[in-house]
Coordinates of C-alpha atoms and ligand atoms in Angstrom, one line a residue:
M1 CA 110.8 118.8 63.3
N2 CA 113.6 121.4 63.0
S3 CA 116.4 121.3 65.4
L4 CA 116.2 123.6 68.4
S5 CA 119.0 125.8 69.6
E6 CA 119.7 127.4 72.9
A7 CA 119.4 130.8 71.1
D8 CA 115.7 130.1 70.4
I9 CA 115.1 129.6 74.1
V10 CA 117.1 132.6 75.1
D11 CA 115.1 134.6 72.7
V12 CA 111.9 133.7 74.5
L13 CA 113.3 134.2 77.9
S14 CA 114.6 137.6 77.0
K15 CA 111.0 138.7 76.4
I16 CA 109.7 137.6 79.8
N17 CA 109.9 140.4 82.3
D18 CA 110.4 140.2 86.1
L19 CA 108.1 143.1 86.7
S20 CA 109.4 143.8 90.2
R21 CA 112.9 144.3 88.8
G22 CA 111.8 146.0 85.5
K23 CA 114.0 143.8 83.4
D24 CA 113.8 140.4 81.6
I25 CA 114.6 137.3 83.5
Y26 CA 117.5 136.3 81.2
S27 CA 119.4 139.6 81.6
L28 CA 118.8 139.5 85.3
G29 CA 120.7 136.2 85.5
I30 CA 117.7 134.3 86.9
V31 CA 118.1 131.6 84.2
T32 CA 120.9 129.3 85.5
N33 CA 120.5 126.4 83.2
I34 CA 119.0 125.5 79.8
H35 CA 119.1 121.9 78.8
I36 CA 117.8 120.7 75.4
K37 CA 117.4 117.1 74.4
D38 CA 115.4 115.7 71.5
N39 CA 113.2 118.9 71.5
N40 CA 112.5 118.6 75.2
V41 CA 113.6 121.6 77.2
Q42 CA 114.5 121.9 80.8
I43 CA 115.1 125.3 82.4
T44 CA 116.3 126.1 85.9
L45 CA 115.4 129.5 87.4
E46 CA 117.1 130.7 90.5
V47 CA 115.4 133.3 92.7
E48 CA 115.6 134.6 96.3
S49 CA 113.7 132.2 98.5
H50 CA 111.2 134.8 99.7
R51 CA 110.0 135.3 96.1
A52 CA 109.5 131.6 95.4
N53 CA 105.7 131.7 95.7
A54 CA 105.3 134.9 93.6
F55 CA 107.6 133.5 91.0
E56 CA 105.3 130.6 90.3
V57 CA 103.5 132.8 87.9
I58 CA 106.7 133.5 85.9
R59 CA 107.6 129.8 86.1
N60 CA 104.3 128.9 84.4
K61 CA 104.7 131.7 81.9
V62 CA 108.1 130.4 80.9
E63 CA 106.8 126.9 80.5
K64 CA 103.9 128.0 78.3
S65 CA 106.0 130.4 76.1
V66 CA 108.7 127.8 75.4
R67 CA 106.1 125.1 74.8
S68 CA 104.5 127.3 72.2
L69 CA 107.7 127.3 70.0
P70 CA 106.9 125.2 66.9
N71 CA 109.8 122.8 67.5
V72 CA 109.4 122.2 71.2
S73 CA 107.8 118.9 72.4
N74 CA 107.8 119.8 76.0
C75 CA 109.3 122.2 78.6
I76 CA 109.8 121.8 82.3
V77 CA 110.9 124.7 84.5
I78 CA 112.3 124.2 87.9
L79 CA 112.8 126.9 90.6
T80 CA 115.7 126.9 93.0
A81 CA 116.8 129.4 95.6
H82 CA 119.7 131.7 96.2
S83 CA 121.6 130.6 99.3
E84 CA 122.9 134.1 100.3
K85 CA 119.4 135.5 100.7
I86 CA 118.5 133.0 103.3
S87 CA 118.8 134.4 106.8
N88 CA 119.1 131.9 109.6
S89 CA 118.6 129.0 107.3
S90 CA 119.7 126.5 109.9
N91 CA 116.7 127.4 112.0
N92 CA 114.5 124.4 111.2
S93 CA 111.5 125.5 113.3
D94 CA 111.4 128.8 111.4
I95 CA 111.4 126.9 108.1
A96 CA 108.8 124.4 109.3
D97 CA 106.6 127.3 110.5
E98 CA 106.8 128.9 107.1
S99 CA 105.9 125.7 105.4
S100 CA 103.0 124.8 107.6
K101 CA 101.5 128.3 107.3
S102 CA 101.3 128.2 103.6
N103 CA 98.4 126.3 102.0
P104 CA 99.8 123.1 100.5
K105 CA 98.3 121.6 97.4
K106 CA 97.1 118.1 98.3
S107 CA 98.4 115.4 96.1
I108 CA 95.7 114.3 93.8
V109 CA 97.2 112.4 90.9
V110 CA 99.7 110.3 92.8
E111 CA 97.4 109.2 95.7
S112 CA 94.9 107.5 93.4
N113 CA 97.7 105.3 91.9
V114 CA 99.8 104.4 94.9
K115 CA 98.5 102.0 97.5
K116 CA 100.9 102.7 100.3
F117 CA 103.5 105.4 101.1
V118 CA 106.3 104.5 103.5
A119 CA 108.9 107.1 104.7
I120 CA 112.4 106.0 105.7
A121 CA 113.5 108.5 108.3
S122 CA 115.9 109.4 111.1
G123 CA 116.6 112.6 113.1
K124 CA 120.3 112.3 112.3
G125 CA 122.4 112.5 109.1
G126 CA 124.6 109.8 107.8
V127 CA 123.1 106.9 109.7
G128 CA 122.1 104.9 106.5
K129 CA 118.6 106.1 105.6
S130 CA 119.3 106.2 101.9
T131 CA 121.1 102.9 101.9
T132 CA 118.3 101.2 103.8
A133 CA 115.6 102.9 101.6
V134 CA 117.1 101.7 98.3
N135 CA 117.7 98.1 99.6
I136 CA 114.2 97.9 101.0
A137 CA 112.7 99.3 97.8
V138 CA 114.6 96.9 95.6
S139 CA 113.8 94.0 98.0
L140 CA 110.1 94.7 97.6
G141 CA 110.5 94.8 93.9
I142 CA 112.2 91.4 94.0
E143 CA 109.2 90.1 95.9
G144 CA 107.1 91.0 92.9
Y145 CA 105.6 94.3 94.1
R146 CA 105.4 97.5 91.9
V147 CA 107.7 99.9 93.7
G148 CA 108.5 103.6 93.4
L149 CA 111.4 105.2 95.2
L150 CA 111.0 109.0 95.8
D151 CA 114.2 110.7 96.9
A152 CA 112.8 113.4 99.1
D153 CA 116.2 114.7 100.0
V154 CA 116.0 117.7 97.7
Y155 CA 119.1 119.3 99.3
G156 CA 121.4 116.3 98.9
P157 CA 119.9 113.6 96.7
S158 CA 121.8 110.4 96.8
Q159 CA 119.5 107.9 95.2
P160 CA 120.6 108.3 91.6
R161 CA 124.1 107.1 92.6
M162 CA 122.8 104.3 94.8
L163 CA 120.4 103.0 92.2
G164 CA 123.0 103.4 89.5
V165 CA 121.0 105.8 87.3
S166 CA 121.8 109.0 85.5
G167 CA 120.4 111.2 82.8
R168 CA 117.3 113.2 82.6
P169 CA 113.8 111.9 83.0
K170 CA 111.9 111.8 79.7
A171 CA 109.2 114.4 79.2
I172 CA 106.0 112.7 78.3
H173 CA 103.1 115.0 77.7
G174 CA 102.0 118.3 79.2
D175 CA 104.1 118.9 82.2
M176 CA 104.7 115.2 83.1
V177 CA 108.0 113.3 83.1
S178 CA 108.6 109.6 83.5
P179 CA 110.6 108.2 86.4
I180 CA 113.9 106.5 85.7
K181 CA 113.8 102.7 86.2
N182 CA 116.5 100.4 87.3
H183 CA 116.8 97.1 89.3
G184 CA 113.1 96.7 88.9
I185 CA 111.9 99.9 90.6
S186 CA 111.1 103.5 89.5
L187 CA 113.0 106.5 90.8
M188 CA 112.4 110.2 91.0
S189 CA 115.0 112.5 92.5
M190 CA 116.0 116.1 92.4
G191 CA 119.4 114.7 91.4
L192 CA 117.9 113.8 88.1
L193 CA 116.2 117.1 87.5
V194 CA 118.8 119.8 88.3
P195 CA 122.5 120.0 87.5
D196 CA 124.9 118.7 90.2
E197 CA 126.4 122.1 90.7
T198 CA 123.1 123.8 91.5
A199 CA 123.1 125.0 95.1
M200 CA 120.3 123.1 96.9
V201 CA 119.4 125.7 99.5
W202 CA 115.7 125.9 99.5
R203 CA 113.1 127.1 101.9
G204 CA 109.6 125.9 102.9
P205 CA 107.5 126.9 99.9
M206 CA 110.1 125.9 97.3
V207 CA 110.6 122.5 98.9
Q208 CA 106.9 122.0 99.0
S209 CA 106.7 122.9 95.3
A210 CA 109.6 120.5 94.5
L211 CA 107.9 117.7 96.4
T212 CA 104.6 118.4 94.8
Q213 CA 106.2 118.2 91.4
M214 CA 108.0 115.0 92.1
L215 CA 104.8 113.4 93.4
N216 CA 102.3 114.7 90.9
N217 CA 104.2 115.6 87.7
V218 CA 105.8 112.2 87.4
V219 CA 104.0 109.3 85.6
W220 CA 104.5 106.8 88.4
G221 CA 101.9 104.5 87.1
D222 CA 100.1 102.1 89.5
L223 CA 102.3 101.3 92.5
D224 CA 101.9 98.9 95.4
V225 CA 104.2 101.0 97.5
M226 CA 106.2 104.2 97.3
V227 CA 109.3 104.2 99.5
I228 CA 110.3 107.8 100.4
D229 CA 113.9 108.5 101.4
L230 CA 113.8 111.5 103.7
P231 CA 116.6 113.9 104.5
P232 CA 117.8 114.0 108.2
G233 CA 116.0 116.2 110.7
T234 CA 112.5 117.2 111.5
G235 CA 112.1 120.2 109.2
D236 CA 110.2 121.4 106.2
I237 CA 110.4 118.4 104.0
Q238 CA 109.0 116.0 106.6
I239 CA 106.2 118.4 107.4
S240 CA 105.4 119.1 103.7
L241 CA 105.4 115.4 102.9
A242 CA 102.9 114.6 105.7
Q243 CA 100.7 117.4 104.4
Q244 CA 100.8 116.1 100.8
V245 CA 100.3 112.4 101.1
K246 CA 98.7 110.0 103.5
L247 CA 101.7 108.1 104.9
S248 CA 101.0 104.5 105.9
G249 CA 103.9 104.6 108.2
A250 CA 107.5 105.5 108.9
V251 CA 110.6 103.3 109.3
I252 CA 113.1 104.8 111.7
V253 CA 116.8 104.1 111.0
S254 CA 119.5 104.7 113.6
T255 CA 122.9 103.4 114.7
P256 CA 122.9 102.0 118.3
Q257 CA 124.8 105.1 119.5
D258 CA 123.1 107.2 122.1
I259 CA 123.6 110.5 120.3
A260 CA 122.0 109.2 117.2
L261 CA 119.1 107.9 119.3
L262 CA 118.4 111.3 120.8
D263 CA 117.8 112.7 117.4
V264 CA 115.8 109.7 116.4
I265 CA 113.4 110.2 119.4
K266 CA 112.8 113.7 118.1
A267 CA 111.9 112.2 114.7
M268 CA 109.5 109.7 116.2
T269 CA 107.8 112.4 118.3
M270 CA 107.3 114.4 115.1
F271 CA 105.7 111.4 113.3
E272 CA 103.5 110.7 116.3
K273 CA 102.3 114.4 116.4
A274 CA 101.6 114.2 112.7
G275 CA 99.5 111.1 113.2
V276 CA 101.9 108.9 111.2
K277 CA 102.4 105.4 112.5
V278 CA 106.0 104.3 113.2
L279 CA 106.1 100.8 111.7
G280 CA 109.4 99.9 113.4
M281 CA 113.1 100.6 113.8
V282 CA 116.2 99.5 111.9
Q283 CA 119.5 99.3 113.7
N284 CA 122.1 100.1 111.1
M285 CA 125.9 99.6 111.6
S286 CA 125.0 97.2 114.4
F287 CA 128.4 95.4 114.4
W288 CA 131.5 94.7 112.3
E289 CA 132.5 91.1 111.8
C290 CA 136.2 90.4 111.3
P291 CA 136.4 88.6 107.9
D292 CA 139.5 86.6 109.2
C293 CA 138.4 85.5 112.7
G294 CA 134.7 86.1 112.7
R295 CA 134.8 88.2 115.9
K296 CA 132.0 90.7 116.2
D297 CA 132.9 94.3 117.2
H298 CA 130.0 96.6 118.3
I299 CA 131.6 99.8 117.2
F300 CA 128.6 102.1 117.8
G301 CA 127.3 100.2 120.9
E302 CA 125.3 97.0 121.1
D303 CA 121.6 97.4 121.8
G304 CA 120.7 101.0 121.6
V305 CA 118.0 100.7 119.0
S306 CA 116.6 97.4 120.2
L307 CA 116.2 98.7 123.7
E308 CA 114.5 101.9 122.5
A309 CA 112.2 99.8 120.2
S310 CA 111.1 97.5 123.1
K311 CA 110.6 100.5 125.4
R312 CA 108.3 102.0 122.8
K313 CA 106.7 98.7 122.0
L314 CA 107.9 99.0 118.4
E315 CA 109.1 96.2 116.2
L316 CA 112.8 95.9 115.6
L317 CA 112.7 95.3 111.9
G318 CA 116.3 94.4 111.4
Q319 CA 119.9 94.7 112.6
I320 CA 122.2 95.5 109.7
P321 CA 126.0 95.0 110.0
L322 CA 128.6 97.6 109.2
N323 CA 130.0 96.1 106.2
T324 CA 132.3 97.1 103.3
N325 CA 130.1 95.2 100.8
I326 CA 127.1 97.4 101.7
R327 CA 129.0 100.6 101.1
Q328 CA 130.7 99.5 97.9
A329 CA 127.5 98.1 96.5
S330 CA 125.7 101.5 97.1
D331 CA 128.6 103.5 95.7
S332 CA 128.6 101.3 92.5
G333 CA 124.9 101.8 91.9
S334 CA 124.0 98.2 92.5
P335 CA 122.5 97.8 96.0
V336 CA 123.7 94.8 97.9
V337 CA 120.4 92.9 97.5
I338 CA 121.2 92.9 93.8
S339 CA 125.0 92.6 93.8
S340 CA 125.4 90.0 96.5
P341 CA 121.9 88.4 96.7
G342 CA 123.2 85.4 98.8
S343 CA 125.0 87.5 101.4
T344 CA 123.9 87.8 105.1
E345 CA 123.5 91.5 104.6
A346 CA 121.2 91.1 101.6
K347 CA 119.2 88.7 103.7
C348 CA 118.8 91.3 106.4
Y349 CA 117.3 93.8 104.0
R350 CA 115.1 91.1 102.3
D351 CA 113.7 90.2 105.8
I352 CA 112.9 93.8 106.6
G353 CA 111.1 94.0 103.2
K354 CA 109.0 90.9 104.1
K355 CA 108.1 92.3 107.5
L356 CA 107.0 95.5 105.8
I357 CA 104.8 93.6 103.4
K358 CA 103.0 92.1 106.4
D359 CA 102.8 95.4 108.3
L360 CA 101.5 97.3 105.3
E361 CA 99.1 94.6 104.2
I362 CA 100.2 94.8 100.5
Ligands
ATP1 N1 125.5 99.1 107.1 C1 126.4 99.8 106.4 N2 127.7 99.3 106.3 C2 128.6 100.1 105.6 N3 128.4 101.3 105.1 C3 127.2 101.8 105.3 C4 126.1 101.1 105.9 N4 125.0 101.9 105.9 C5 125.3 103.0 105.3 N5 126.6 103.0 104.9 C6 127.4 104.0 104.2 O1 127.4 105.2 105.1 C7 127.3 106.4 104.3 C8 126.0 107.1 104.7 O2 124.9 106.3 104.4 P1 123.5 106.9 103.8 O3 123.9 107.9 102.7 O4 122.6 105.8 103.5 O5 123.0 107.7 105.1 P2 121.9 108.8 105.2 O6 121.3 108.6 106.6 O7 120.9 108.6 104.1 O8 122.7 110.1 105.1 P3 122.1 111.6 104.9 O9 121.6 112.0 106.2 O10 123.2 112.4 104.4 O11 121.0 111.5 103.9 C9 127.3 105.9 102.9 O12 128.6 106.0 102.4 C10 126.8 104.5 102.9 O13 127.3 103.7 101.8
MG2 MG1 120.3 110.1 102.7

């Protein structure tokens, strides 16, 4: 096969017109990234969010045209949105409305191969959802289950770093890519698909399309469980996910602090309304233990999550300490259940994994 150059791709893109603008997509600056590796091409198109649905036709056309080049094995085209065109983007209910009005494509491929889907959620940001998700996923893998980790935080994906993976997913056939594997589990994340510098400001329909692609255009293989790391809040991604797959349940993560709990209650209400069972709660950053004297300090309060769980008759799945080891392990790409398997904190996550195995009947 002859080598492929960016100029070959630009040549194709310069012949595809954006009819509403009367010019080709390359001159219009819609193409923000072209990546070529081993005759596999990945292209990023950036459009105004309100044109996302209409642009699907052009996205398809680009894929087909580039694939038809003699020396291209595969081509994947990803749509992202302009931030400045988004009015009132912090209004979550507006976004959610837009998402729920559109007609989502139900996941077909992935549902037949995955036994259980579990979402790791919280109403609030920065409480440790992703850290909990990766440690639970790897714990389930250690127990011998086939596990996928879907980083549904398309705005701020953190799982590639936490699982210690980089690089692009390999294109396989048609429009499919393979997930990236490490520490015994398979990962898909927007962080693997678009360049770091790409602005992740998407709206309902685009998020839906991104999630659909990460669910259905990835060769996940047969999985016992797919752990889904959700972004904070109760917006478009949460709703879109509930529309696309049958969630077996959600795990709610919070710190014991009241303010975090208020947001968490909103998240639980959202799952209840969507008919998704809340499997239990995890109290993260429960206490800090002085390494010198062993004294425990409850920095964010003592029992906030356990009280809320018992009030709602939910299982308290675990109480994770606030611990430098956990943070350093996540930052270095080797979750604490792998890097310090004998530690108390690793045992906390492994125990949560064991409880979930029972709850999910896997
Ligand atoms: N138990 C813990 N002990 C120490 N550090 C922790 C703990 N849990 C999480 N962290 C650290 O806190 C930060 C936020 O955690 P994480 O990214 O998991 O939160 P998140 O809820 O997923 O955030 P976001 O809402 O941005 O997605 C990270 O730096 C992580 O390493
Ligand atoms: Mg996160």
